[in-house]
Coordinates of N, CA and C in Angstrom, one line a residue:
M390 N -55.5 -35.7 -135.5 CA -55.8 -35.4 -134.1 C -54.6 -35.8 -133.2
A391 N -54.4 -35.0 -132.2 CA -53.3 -35.3 -131.2 C -53.9 -35.0 -129.8
T392 N -53.1 -35.3 -128.8 CA -53.5 -35.0 -127.5 C -52.6 -33.9 -126.9
T393 N -52.9 -33.4 -125.8 CA -52.0 -32.4 -125.2 C -50.6 -33.0 -124.8
N394 N -50.5 -34.3 -124.7 CA -49.2 -34.9 -124.4 C -48.3 -34.8 -125.6
D395 N -48.9 -34.6 -126.8 CA -48.1 -34.4 -128.1 C -47.6 -33.0 -128.3
L396 N -48.0 -32.1 -127.5 CA -47.6 -30.7 -127.7 C -46.1 -30.5 -127.7
K397 N -45.6 -29.7 -128.6 CA -44.2 -29.3 -128.6 C -44.0 -27.9 -129.3
N398 N -42.9 -27.3 -129.0 CA -42.7 -25.9 -129.6 C -42.7 -26.0 -131.1
G399 N -43.4 -25.1 -131.7 CA -43.5 -25.1 -133.2 C -44.7 -25.8 -133.8
L400 N -45.3 -26.6 -133.0 CA -46.5 -27.3 -133.5 C -47.6 -26.3 -133.8
V401 N -48.3 -26.6 -135.0 CA -49.4 -25.7 -135.4 C -50.7 -26.5 -135.3
M402 N -51.6 -25.9 -134.6 CA -52.9 -26.5 -134.3 C -54.1 -25.6 -134.8
K403 N -55.2 -26.3 -135.0 CA -56.4 -25.5 -135.4 C -57.3 -25.4 -134.2
I404 N -57.6 -24.1 -133.8 CA -58.5 -23.8 -132.7 C -59.5 -22.8 -133.3
D405 N -60.8 -23.2 -133.2 CA -61.9 -22.3 -133.7 C -61.6 -21.9 -135.2
N406 N -61.2 -22.8 -136.0 CA -60.9 -22.6 -137.4 C -59.8 -21.5 -137.7
Q407 N -58.9 -21.3 -136.7 CA -57.8 -20.5 -136.9 C -56.5 -21.3 -136.6
L408 N -55.4 -20.9 -137.2 CA -54.2 -21.7 -136.9 C -53.3 -21.0 -135.8
W409 N -52.9 -21.8 -134.9 CA -52.1 -21.3 -133.7 C -50.9 -22.1 -133.6
Q410 N -49.7 -21.4 -133.4 CA -48.4 -22.1 -133.2 C -48.0 -22.1 -131.8
V411 N -47.6 -23.2 -131.2 CA -47.2 -23.3 -129.9 C -45.8 -22.7 -129.7
I412 N -45.7 -21.7 -128.8 CA -44.4 -21.0 -128.6 C -43.8 -21.6 -127.3
E413 N -44.6 -21.8 -126.3 CA -44.1 -22.4 -125.0 C -45.2 -23.3 -124.5
F414 N -44.8 -24.4 -123.8 CA -45.8 -25.2 -123.1 C -45.1 -25.8 -121.8
Q415 N -46.0 -26.1 -120.9 CA -45.6 -26.6 -119.6 C -46.6 -27.6 -119.1
H416 N -46.3 -28.8 -118.8 CA -47.2 -29.8 -118.2 C -47.2 -29.5 -116.7
V417 N -48.3 -29.4 -116.1 CA -48.4 -29.1 -114.7 C -49.3 -30.2 -114.0
K418 N -48.7 -30.8 -113.0 CA -49.4 -31.8 -112.2 C -49.5 -31.3 -110.8
P419 N -50.6 -30.5 -110.4 CA -50.7 -30.0 -109.1 C -50.9 -31.1 -108.1
G420 N -50.6 -30.9 -106.9 CA -50.8 -31.9 -105.8 C -52.3 -32.3 -105.7
K421 N -53.1 -31.3 -105.9 CA -54.6 -31.5 -105.8 C -55.3 -31.1 -107.1
G422 N -56.1 -32.0 -107.6 CA -56.8 -31.7 -108.9 C -56.1 -32.3 -110.1
P423 N -56.8 -32.2 -111.2 CA -56.3 -32.9 -112.4 C -55.1 -32.1 -113.0
A424 N -54.3 -32.9 -113.8 CA -53.2 -32.3 -114.5 C -53.7 -31.4 -115.7
F425 N -52.8 -30.5 -116.1 CA -53.2 -29.6 -117.2 C -51.9 -29.1 -117.9
V426 N -52.1 -28.5 -119.1 CA -51.0 -28.0 -119.9 C -51.2 -26.5 -120.0
R427 N -50.2 -25.8 -119.6 CA -50.2 -24.3 -119.7 C -49.4 -24.0 -121.0
T428 N -50.0 -23.2 -121.9 CA -49.3 -22.9 -123.2 C -49.3 -21.4 -123.5
K429 N -48.4 -21.0 -124.3 CA -48.4 -19.7 -124.9 C -48.4 -20.0 -126.4
I430 N -49.5 -19.5 -127.0 CA -49.7 -19.8 -128.5 C -49.8 -18.5 -129.3
K431 N -49.4 -18.6 -130.5 CA -49.4 -17.4 -131.4 C -50.2 -17.6 -132.6
N432 N -51.1 -16.7 -132.9 CA -52.0 -16.8 -134.1 C -51.1 -16.6 -135.3
V433 N -51.1 -17.6 -136.2 CA -50.1 -17.6 -137.3 C -50.4 -16.5 -138.2
L434 N -51.6 -16.1 -138.5 CA -51.9 -15.0 -139.4 C -51.8 -13.6 -138.8
S435 N -52.3 -13.4 -137.6 CA -52.3 -12.1 -137.0 C -51.1 -11.8 -136.2
G436 N -50.4 -12.9 -135.7 CA -49.3 -12.7 -134.8 C -49.6 -12.5 -133.3
K437 N -50.9 -12.5 -133.0 CA -51.4 -12.3 -131.6 C -50.9 -13.4 -130.8
I438 N -50.4 -13.1 -129.6 CA -49.9 -14.2 -128.7 C -50.9 -14.2 -127.5
V439 N -51.3 -15.4 -127.1 CA -52.2 -15.6 -126.0 C -51.8 -16.7 -125.1
D440 N -52.1 -16.7 -123.8 CA -51.9 -17.8 -122.9 C -53.2 -18.6 -122.9
R441 N -53.0 -20.0 -123.0 CA -54.2 -20.9 -123.0 C -53.8 -22.1 -122.2
T442 N -54.8 -22.6 -121.4 CA -54.6 -23.8 -120.6 C -55.5 -24.9 -121.1
F443 N -55.0 -26.1 -121.3 CA -55.7 -27.2 -121.8 C -55.7 -28.3 -120.7
N444 N -56.8 -29.0 -120.5 CA -56.8 -30.2 -119.6 C -55.9 -31.3 -120.2
A445 N -55.2 -32.0 -119.3 CA -54.3 -33.1 -119.8 C -55.1 -34.1 -120.5
G446 N -54.6 -34.7 -121.6 CA -55.2 -35.7 -122.4 C -56.3 -35.2 -123.4
L447 N -56.5 -33.9 -123.4 CA -57.5 -33.3 -124.3 C -57.1 -33.5 -125.7
K448 N -58.0 -33.9 -126.6 CA -57.7 -34.0 -128.0 C -57.7 -32.7 -128.7
I449 N -56.7 -32.4 -129.5 CA -56.5 -31.2 -130.2 C -56.3 -31.5 -131.7
E450 N -56.8 -30.6 -132.6 CA -56.7 -30.8 -134.0 C -55.4 -30.1 -134.5
T451 N -54.5 -30.9 -135.1 CA -53.2 -30.3 -135.5 C -53.4 -30.0 -137.0
A452 N -52.7 -29.0 -137.5 CA -52.7 -28.6 -138.9 C -51.4 -29.1 -139.6
T453 N -51.6 -29.6 -140.8 CA -50.5 -30.1 -141.6 C -49.7 -28.9 -142.1
V454 N -48.5 -28.8 -141.6 CA -47.6 -27.7 -142.0 C -46.4 -28.3 -142.8
D455 N -46.2 -27.8 -144.0 CA -45.1 -28.3 -144.8 C -44.0 -27.2 -144.7
R456 N -42.8 -27.6 -144.2 CA -41.7 -26.7 -144.1 C -40.8 -27.0 -145.2
R457 N -40.5 -25.9 -146.0 CA -39.6 -26.1 -147.2 C -38.4 -25.2 -147.1
D458 N -37.2 -25.7 -147.5 CA -36.0 -25.0 -147.5 C -36.1 -24.0 -148.7
M459 N -35.9 -22.7 -148.5 CA -36.0 -21.7 -149.5 C -34.8 -20.8 -149.4
T460 N -34.5 -20.1 -150.5 CA -33.5 -19.1 -150.6 C -34.2 -17.7 -150.9
Y461 N -33.9 -16.7 -150.1 CA -34.4 -15.4 -150.4 C -33.7 -14.8 -151.6
S462 N -34.5 -14.4 -152.6 CA -33.9 -13.9 -153.9 C -33.9 -12.4 -153.9
Y463 N -35.1 -11.8 -153.9 CA -35.1 -10.3 -154.0 C -36.5 -9.8 -153.6
N464 N -36.6 -8.5 -153.4 CA -37.8 -7.8 -153.2 C -38.2 -7.1 -154.5
D465 N -39.4 -7.5 -155.0 CA -39.8 -6.9 -156.3 C -40.6 -5.6 -156.2
G466 N -40.5 -5.0 -155.0 CA -41.2 -3.7 -154.8 C -42.5 -3.9 -154.0
T467 N -43.2 -5.0 -154.2 CA -44.4 -5.3 -153.4 C -44.2 -6.5 -152.6
D468 N -43.6 -7.6 -153.1 CA -43.5 -8.8 -152.4 C -42.0 -9.2 -152.3
Y469 N -41.8 -10.1 -151.3 CA -40.5 -10.7 -151.1 C -40.5 -12.1 -151.9
V470 N -39.5 -12.3 -152.8 CA -39.5 -13.5 -153.6 C -38.5 -14.5 -153.1
F471 N -39.0 -15.7 -152.9 CA -38.1 -16.8 -152.4 C -38.1 -17.9 -153.5
M472 N -36.9 -18.6 -153.5 CA -36.8 -19.7 -154.5 C -36.7 -21.0 -153.7
D473 N -37.5 -22.0 -154.2 CA -37.5 -23.3 -153.6 C -36.2 -24.0 -154.0
E474 N -35.4 -24.5 -153.1 CA -34.1 -25.1 -153.4 C -34.2 -26.4 -154.2
K475 N -35.3 -27.1 -154.2 CA -35.5 -28.4 -154.9 C -36.0 -28.2 -156.3
T476 N -37.1 -27.4 -156.4 CA -37.8 -27.2 -157.7 C -37.4 -26.0 -158.4
F477 N -36.7 -25.1 -157.8 CA -36.3 -23.8 -158.3 C -37.5 -22.9 -158.6
E478 N -38.7 -23.2 -158.0 CA -39.9 -22.4 -158.2 C -39.8 -21.1 -157.4
M479 N -40.2 -20.0 -158.0 CA -40.2 -18.7 -157.3 C -41.5 -18.5 -156.6
V480 N -41.4 -18.2 -155.3 CA -42.6 -18.0 -154.5 C -42.7 -16.6 -153.9
P481 N -43.6 -15.7 -154.4 CA -43.8 -14.4 -153.8 C -44.5 -14.4 -152.5
V482 N -44.0 -13.7 -151.5 CA -44.6 -13.6 -150.2 C -44.8 -12.2 -149.8
S483 N -46.0 -11.9 -149.3 CA -46.4 -10.5 -149.0 C -45.6 -10.0 -147.8
P484 N -45.4 -8.7 -147.6 CA -44.7 -8.2 -146.5 C -45.4 -8.4 -145.2
D485 N -46.8 -8.6 -145.2 CA -47.5 -8.9 -144.0 C -47.1 -10.3 -143.4
I486 N -46.8 -11.2 -144.3 CA -46.5 -12.6 -143.8 C -45.0 -12.6 -143.4
V487 N -44.1 -11.9 -144.1 CA -42.7 -11.8 -143.8 C -42.5 -11.1 -142.5
G488 N -43.2 -10.1 -142.2 CA -43.2 -9.4 -140.9 C -41.8 -8.8 -140.6
D489 N -41.4 -9.0 -139.3 CA -40.1 -8.6 -138.8 C -39.0 -9.3 -139.4
A490 N -39.2 -10.4 -140.0 CA -38.1 -11.2 -140.6 C -37.4 -10.3 -141.7
A491 N -38.1 -9.4 -142.3 CA -37.6 -8.5 -143.3 C -36.4 -7.7 -142.8
H492 N -36.3 -7.5 -141.5 CA -35.1 -6.7 -140.9 C -33.8 -7.5 -141.1
F493 N -33.9 -8.8 -141.3 CA -32.7 -9.6 -141.3 C -32.5 -10.4 -142.6
L494 N -33.3 -10.1 -143.7 CA -33.2 -10.8 -144.9 C -32.1 -10.2 -145.8
L495 N -31.2 -11.0 -146.3 CA -30.2 -10.6 -147.3 C -30.4 -11.6 -148.5
E496 N -30.0 -11.1 -149.7 CA -30.1 -11.9 -150.8 C -29.3 -13.2 -150.7
N497 N -29.8 -14.3 -151.2 CA -29.2 -15.6 -151.2 C -29.2 -16.2 -149.8
Q498 N -29.9 -15.7 -148.8 CA -30.0 -16.2 -147.5 C -31.0 -17.4 -147.4
K499 N -30.6 -18.4 -146.7 CA -31.4 -19.6 -146.6 C -32.4 -19.4 -145.5
V500 N -33.7 -19.7 -145.7 CA -34.7 -19.6 -144.8 C -35.6 -20.8 -144.9
I501 N -36.6 -21.0 -144.0 CA -37.6 -22.0 -144.1 C -39.0 -21.3 -144.2
L502 N -39.7 -21.7 -145.3 CA -41.1 -21.2 -145.4 C -42.0 -22.3 -144.9
A503 N -43.0 -21.9 -144.1 CA -44.0 -22.9 -143.7 C -45.3 -22.7 -144.5
F504 N -45.7 -23.8 -145.1 CA -46.9 -23.8 -145.9 C -48.0 -24.6 -145.3
H505 N -49.3 -24.2 -145.5 CA -50.5 -24.9 -145.1 C -51.4 -24.8 -146.3
E506 N -51.7 -26.0 -146.9 CA -52.6 -26.0 -148.1 C -52.1 -25.0 -149.1
D507 N -50.8 -25.0 -149.5 CA -50.2 -24.2 -150.5 C -50.2 -22.7 -150.2
K508 N -50.5 -22.3 -148.9 CA -50.5 -20.9 -148.5 C -49.3 -20.7 -147.6
V509 N -48.5 -19.7 -147.8 CA -47.4 -19.4 -146.9 C -47.9 -18.9 -145.6
L510 N -47.5 -19.5 -144.5 CA -47.9 -19.1 -143.1 C -46.9 -18.1 -142.5
F511 N -45.7 -18.5 -142.5 CA -44.6 -17.6 -141.9 C -43.3 -18.0 -142.5
V512 N -42.3 -17.1 -142.2 CA -40.9 -17.3 -142.6 C -40.1 -17.6 -141.3
E513 N -39.3 -18.7 -141.4 CA -38.5 -19.1 -140.2 C -37.1 -18.7 -140.6
L514 N -36.5 -17.9 -139.8 CA -35.1 -17.5 -140.0 C -34.1 -18.3 -139.2
P515 N -32.8 -18.4 -139.6 CA -31.9 -19.0 -138.6 C -31.9 -18.2 -137.3
A516 N -31.3 -18.8 -136.3 CA -31.3 -18.1 -134.9 C -30.6 -16.8 -135.0
S517 N -29.5 -16.7 -135.8 CA -28.7 -15.5 -135.9 C -28.2 -15.3 -137.3
V518 N -28.0 -14.0 -137.7 CA -27.4 -13.7 -139.0 C -26.3 -12.7 -138.8
V519 N -25.4 -12.7 -139.8 CA -24.2 -11.8 -139.8 C -24.6 -10.6 -140.7
L520 N -24.5 -9.4 -140.2 CA -24.8 -8.2 -141.0 C -23.7 -7.2 -140.8
E521 N -23.6 -6.4 -141.9 CA -22.5 -5.4 -141.9 C -23.1 -4.0 -141.4
I522 N -22.4 -3.3 -140.6 CA -22.8 -2.0 -140.1 C -22.6 -1.0 -141.3
T523 N -23.7 -0.3 -141.7 CA -23.5 0.7 -142.7 C -23.5 2.2 -142.2
H524 N -24.0 2.4 -141.0 CA -23.9 3.7 -140.4 C -23.9 3.6 -138.9
T525 N -23.0 4.4 -138.3 CA -23.0 4.6 -136.9 C -22.1 5.7 -136.5
E526 N -22.4 6.4 -135.4 CA -21.6 7.5 -135.0 C -20.3 6.9 -134.3
P527 N -19.2 7.7 -134.4 CA -18.0 7.2 -133.7 C -18.3 7.1 -132.2
G528 N -17.8 6.1 -131.5 CA -18.0 6.0 -130.1 C -16.9 6.8 -129.3
L529 N -17.4 7.6 -128.4 CA -16.4 8.4 -127.6 C -15.9 7.6 -126.4
Q530 N -14.6 7.6 -126.3 CA -14.0 6.9 -125.1 C -14.5 7.6 -123.8
G531 N -14.9 6.8 -122.9 CA -15.3 7.3 -121.6 C -16.8 7.7 -121.6
D532 N -17.5 7.6 -122.7 CA -19.0 7.9 -122.7 C -19.7 6.7 -122.2
R533 N -20.2 6.7 -121.0 CA -20.9 5.5 -120.5 C -22.3 5.9 -120.1
S534 N -22.8 7.0 -120.6 CA -24.2 7.5 -120.3 C -25.2 6.5 -120.8
N535 N -24.9 5.7 -121.8 CA -25.9 4.7 -122.3 C -25.4 3.3 -122.2
A536 N -24.8 2.9 -121.1 CA -24.3 1.6 -120.8 C -23.3 1.1 -121.9
G537 N -22.6 2.0 -122.5 CA -21.6 1.5 -123.5 C -22.1 1.1 -124.8
T538 N -23.3 1.5 -125.2 CA -23.8 1.1 -126.5 C -24.2 2.4 -127.3
K539 N -24.3 2.2 -128.6 CA -24.8 3.2 -129.5 C -25.6 2.6 -130.6
P540 N -26.5 3.5 -131.2 CA -27.3 2.9 -132.3 C -26.4 2.7 -133.6
A541 N -26.7 1.7 -134.3 CA -26.0 1.4 -135.6 C -27.0 0.9 -136.6
T542 N -26.9 1.3 -137.8 CA -27.8 0.8 -138.9 C -27.0 -0.3 -139.7
V543 N -27.7 -1.4 -139.9 CA -27.0 -2.5 -140.6 C -27.5 -2.5 -142.0
E544 N -26.9 -3.4 -142.9 CA -27.1 -3.3 -144.3 C -28.5 -3.5 -144.8
T545 N -29.4 -4.1 -143.9 CA -30.8 -4.3 -144.3 C -31.6 -3.0 -144.0
G546 N -31.0 -2.0 -143.3 CA -31.7 -0.8 -142.9 C -32.2 -0.8 -141.5
Y547 N -32.1 -1.9 -140.8 CA -32.5 -2.1 -139.5 C -31.5 -1.5 -138.5
E548 N -32.1 -0.9 -137.4 CA -31.2 -0.2 -136.4 C -31.1 -1.1 -135.2
I549 N -29.9 -1.3 -134.7 CA -29.7 -2.1 -133.5 C -28.7 -1.3 -132.6
Q550 N -28.6 -1.8 -131.3 CA -27.7 -1.2 -130.4 C -26.4 -2.0 -130.4
V551 N -25.3 -1.4 -130.5 CA -24.0 -2.1 -130.5 C -23.0 -1.5 -129.5
P552 N -21.9 -2.2 -129.2 CA -20.9 -1.6 -128.3 C -20.2 -0.4 -129.0
L553 N -19.7 0.5 -128.1 CA -19.0 1.7 -128.6 C -17.9 1.5 -129.6
F554 N -17.1 0.3 -129.4 CA -15.9 0.1 -130.2 C -16.2 -0.3 -131.7
L555 N -17.4 -0.5 -132.1 CA -17.7 -0.9 -133.4 C -17.9 0.3 -134.4
N556 N -17.4 0.1 -135.6 CA -17.4 1.2 -136.6 C -18.1 0.7 -137.9
I557 N -18.3 1.7 -138.8 CA -18.9 1.4 -140.1 C -18.0 0.3 -140.8
G558 N -18.6 -0.7 -141.4 CA -17.9 -1.7 -142.1 C -17.7 -3.0 -141.3
D559 N -17.8 -2.9 -139.9 CA -17.7 -4.1 -139.1 C -18.9 -5.0 -139.3
K560 N -18.6 -6.3 -139.1 CA -19.7 -7.3 -139.3 C -20.1 -7.7 -137.9
V561 N -21.4 -7.8 -137.6 CA -21.9 -8.2 -136.3 C -22.9 -9.4 -136.5
K562 N -22.9 -10.2 -135.4 CA -23.9 -11.3 -135.4 C -25.1 -10.8 -134.6
V563 N -26.3 -11.0 -135.2 CA -27.5 -10.4 -134.6 C -28.5 -11.5 -134.4
D564 N -29.2 -11.5 -133.2 CA -30.2 -12.5 -132.9 C -31.5 -12.1 -133.6
T565 N -32.0 -13.1 -134.5 CA -33.2 -12.7 -135.3 C -34.5 -12.8 -134.5
R566 N -34.5 -13.4 -133.4 CA -35.7 -13.4 -132.6 C -35.9 -12.1 -131.8
S567 N -34.9 -11.5 -131.3 CA -35.0 -10.3 -130.5 C -34.4 -9.0 -131.2
G568 N -33.6 -9.2 -132.2 CA -32.9 -8.1 -132.8 C -31.7 -7.5 -132.1
D569 N -31.3 -8.3 -131.1 CA -30.2 -7.9 -130.2 C -28.8 -8.2 -130.8
Y570 N -27.8 -7.4 -130.6 CA -26.4 -7.6 -130.9 C -25.9 -8.8 -130.1
I571 N -25.2 -9.8 -130.8 CA -24.7 -10.9 -130.1 C -23.1 -10.8 -130.0
S572 N -22.5 -10.6 -131.1 CA -21.0 -10.5 -131.1 C -20.5 -9.8 -132.4
R573 N -19.2 -9.5 -132.3 CA -18.5 -9.0 -133.5 C -18.0 -10.2 -134.3
V574 N -18.0 -10.1 -135.6 CA -17.6 -11.2 -136.4 C -16.3 -10.7 -137.2
T575 N -15.2 -11.5 -137.0 CA -14.0 -11.2 -137.7 C -13.8 -12.2 -138.8
D576 N -13.3 -11.7 -139.9 CA -13.1 -12.7 -141.1 C -11.9 -13.5 -140.9

């Protein structure tokens, strides 16, 4: 058990026998009335995000979440297979749990898997990854109809918007939370 004072981003708690992860929180002390905590929480299994307000000092039940360093190995056609870096155990994870993280997974990439009672809850990626552009149209000089960007497909098959000067074979840094282009990567 914890109180609302112990809330922090990433904390997983049990509410109505479901697991919810704190995305954002804010302690509010209005001039009049009792203090409260405004949160944005995400259902770990369904991905649904809701806003919830808790009275300050309220006791909440936290879930024990074990985060393990893993390496993405391969996709066997149905599941994504990760290897535990300490025990070398192979852990298959269904595409439902991997979700949008699949857009940024490359073989031998280091990730964190969150477990609760030996069940995988979610895949935590690094904040950004470097991916190679496998397909894009050549950018036309002077074409500013779309704010100087064009669609490009990266090596995972995901499509992002990149600046006009990038070509096939260029490496780009991509934000894994939003899927946005960050910068060009030169070797």
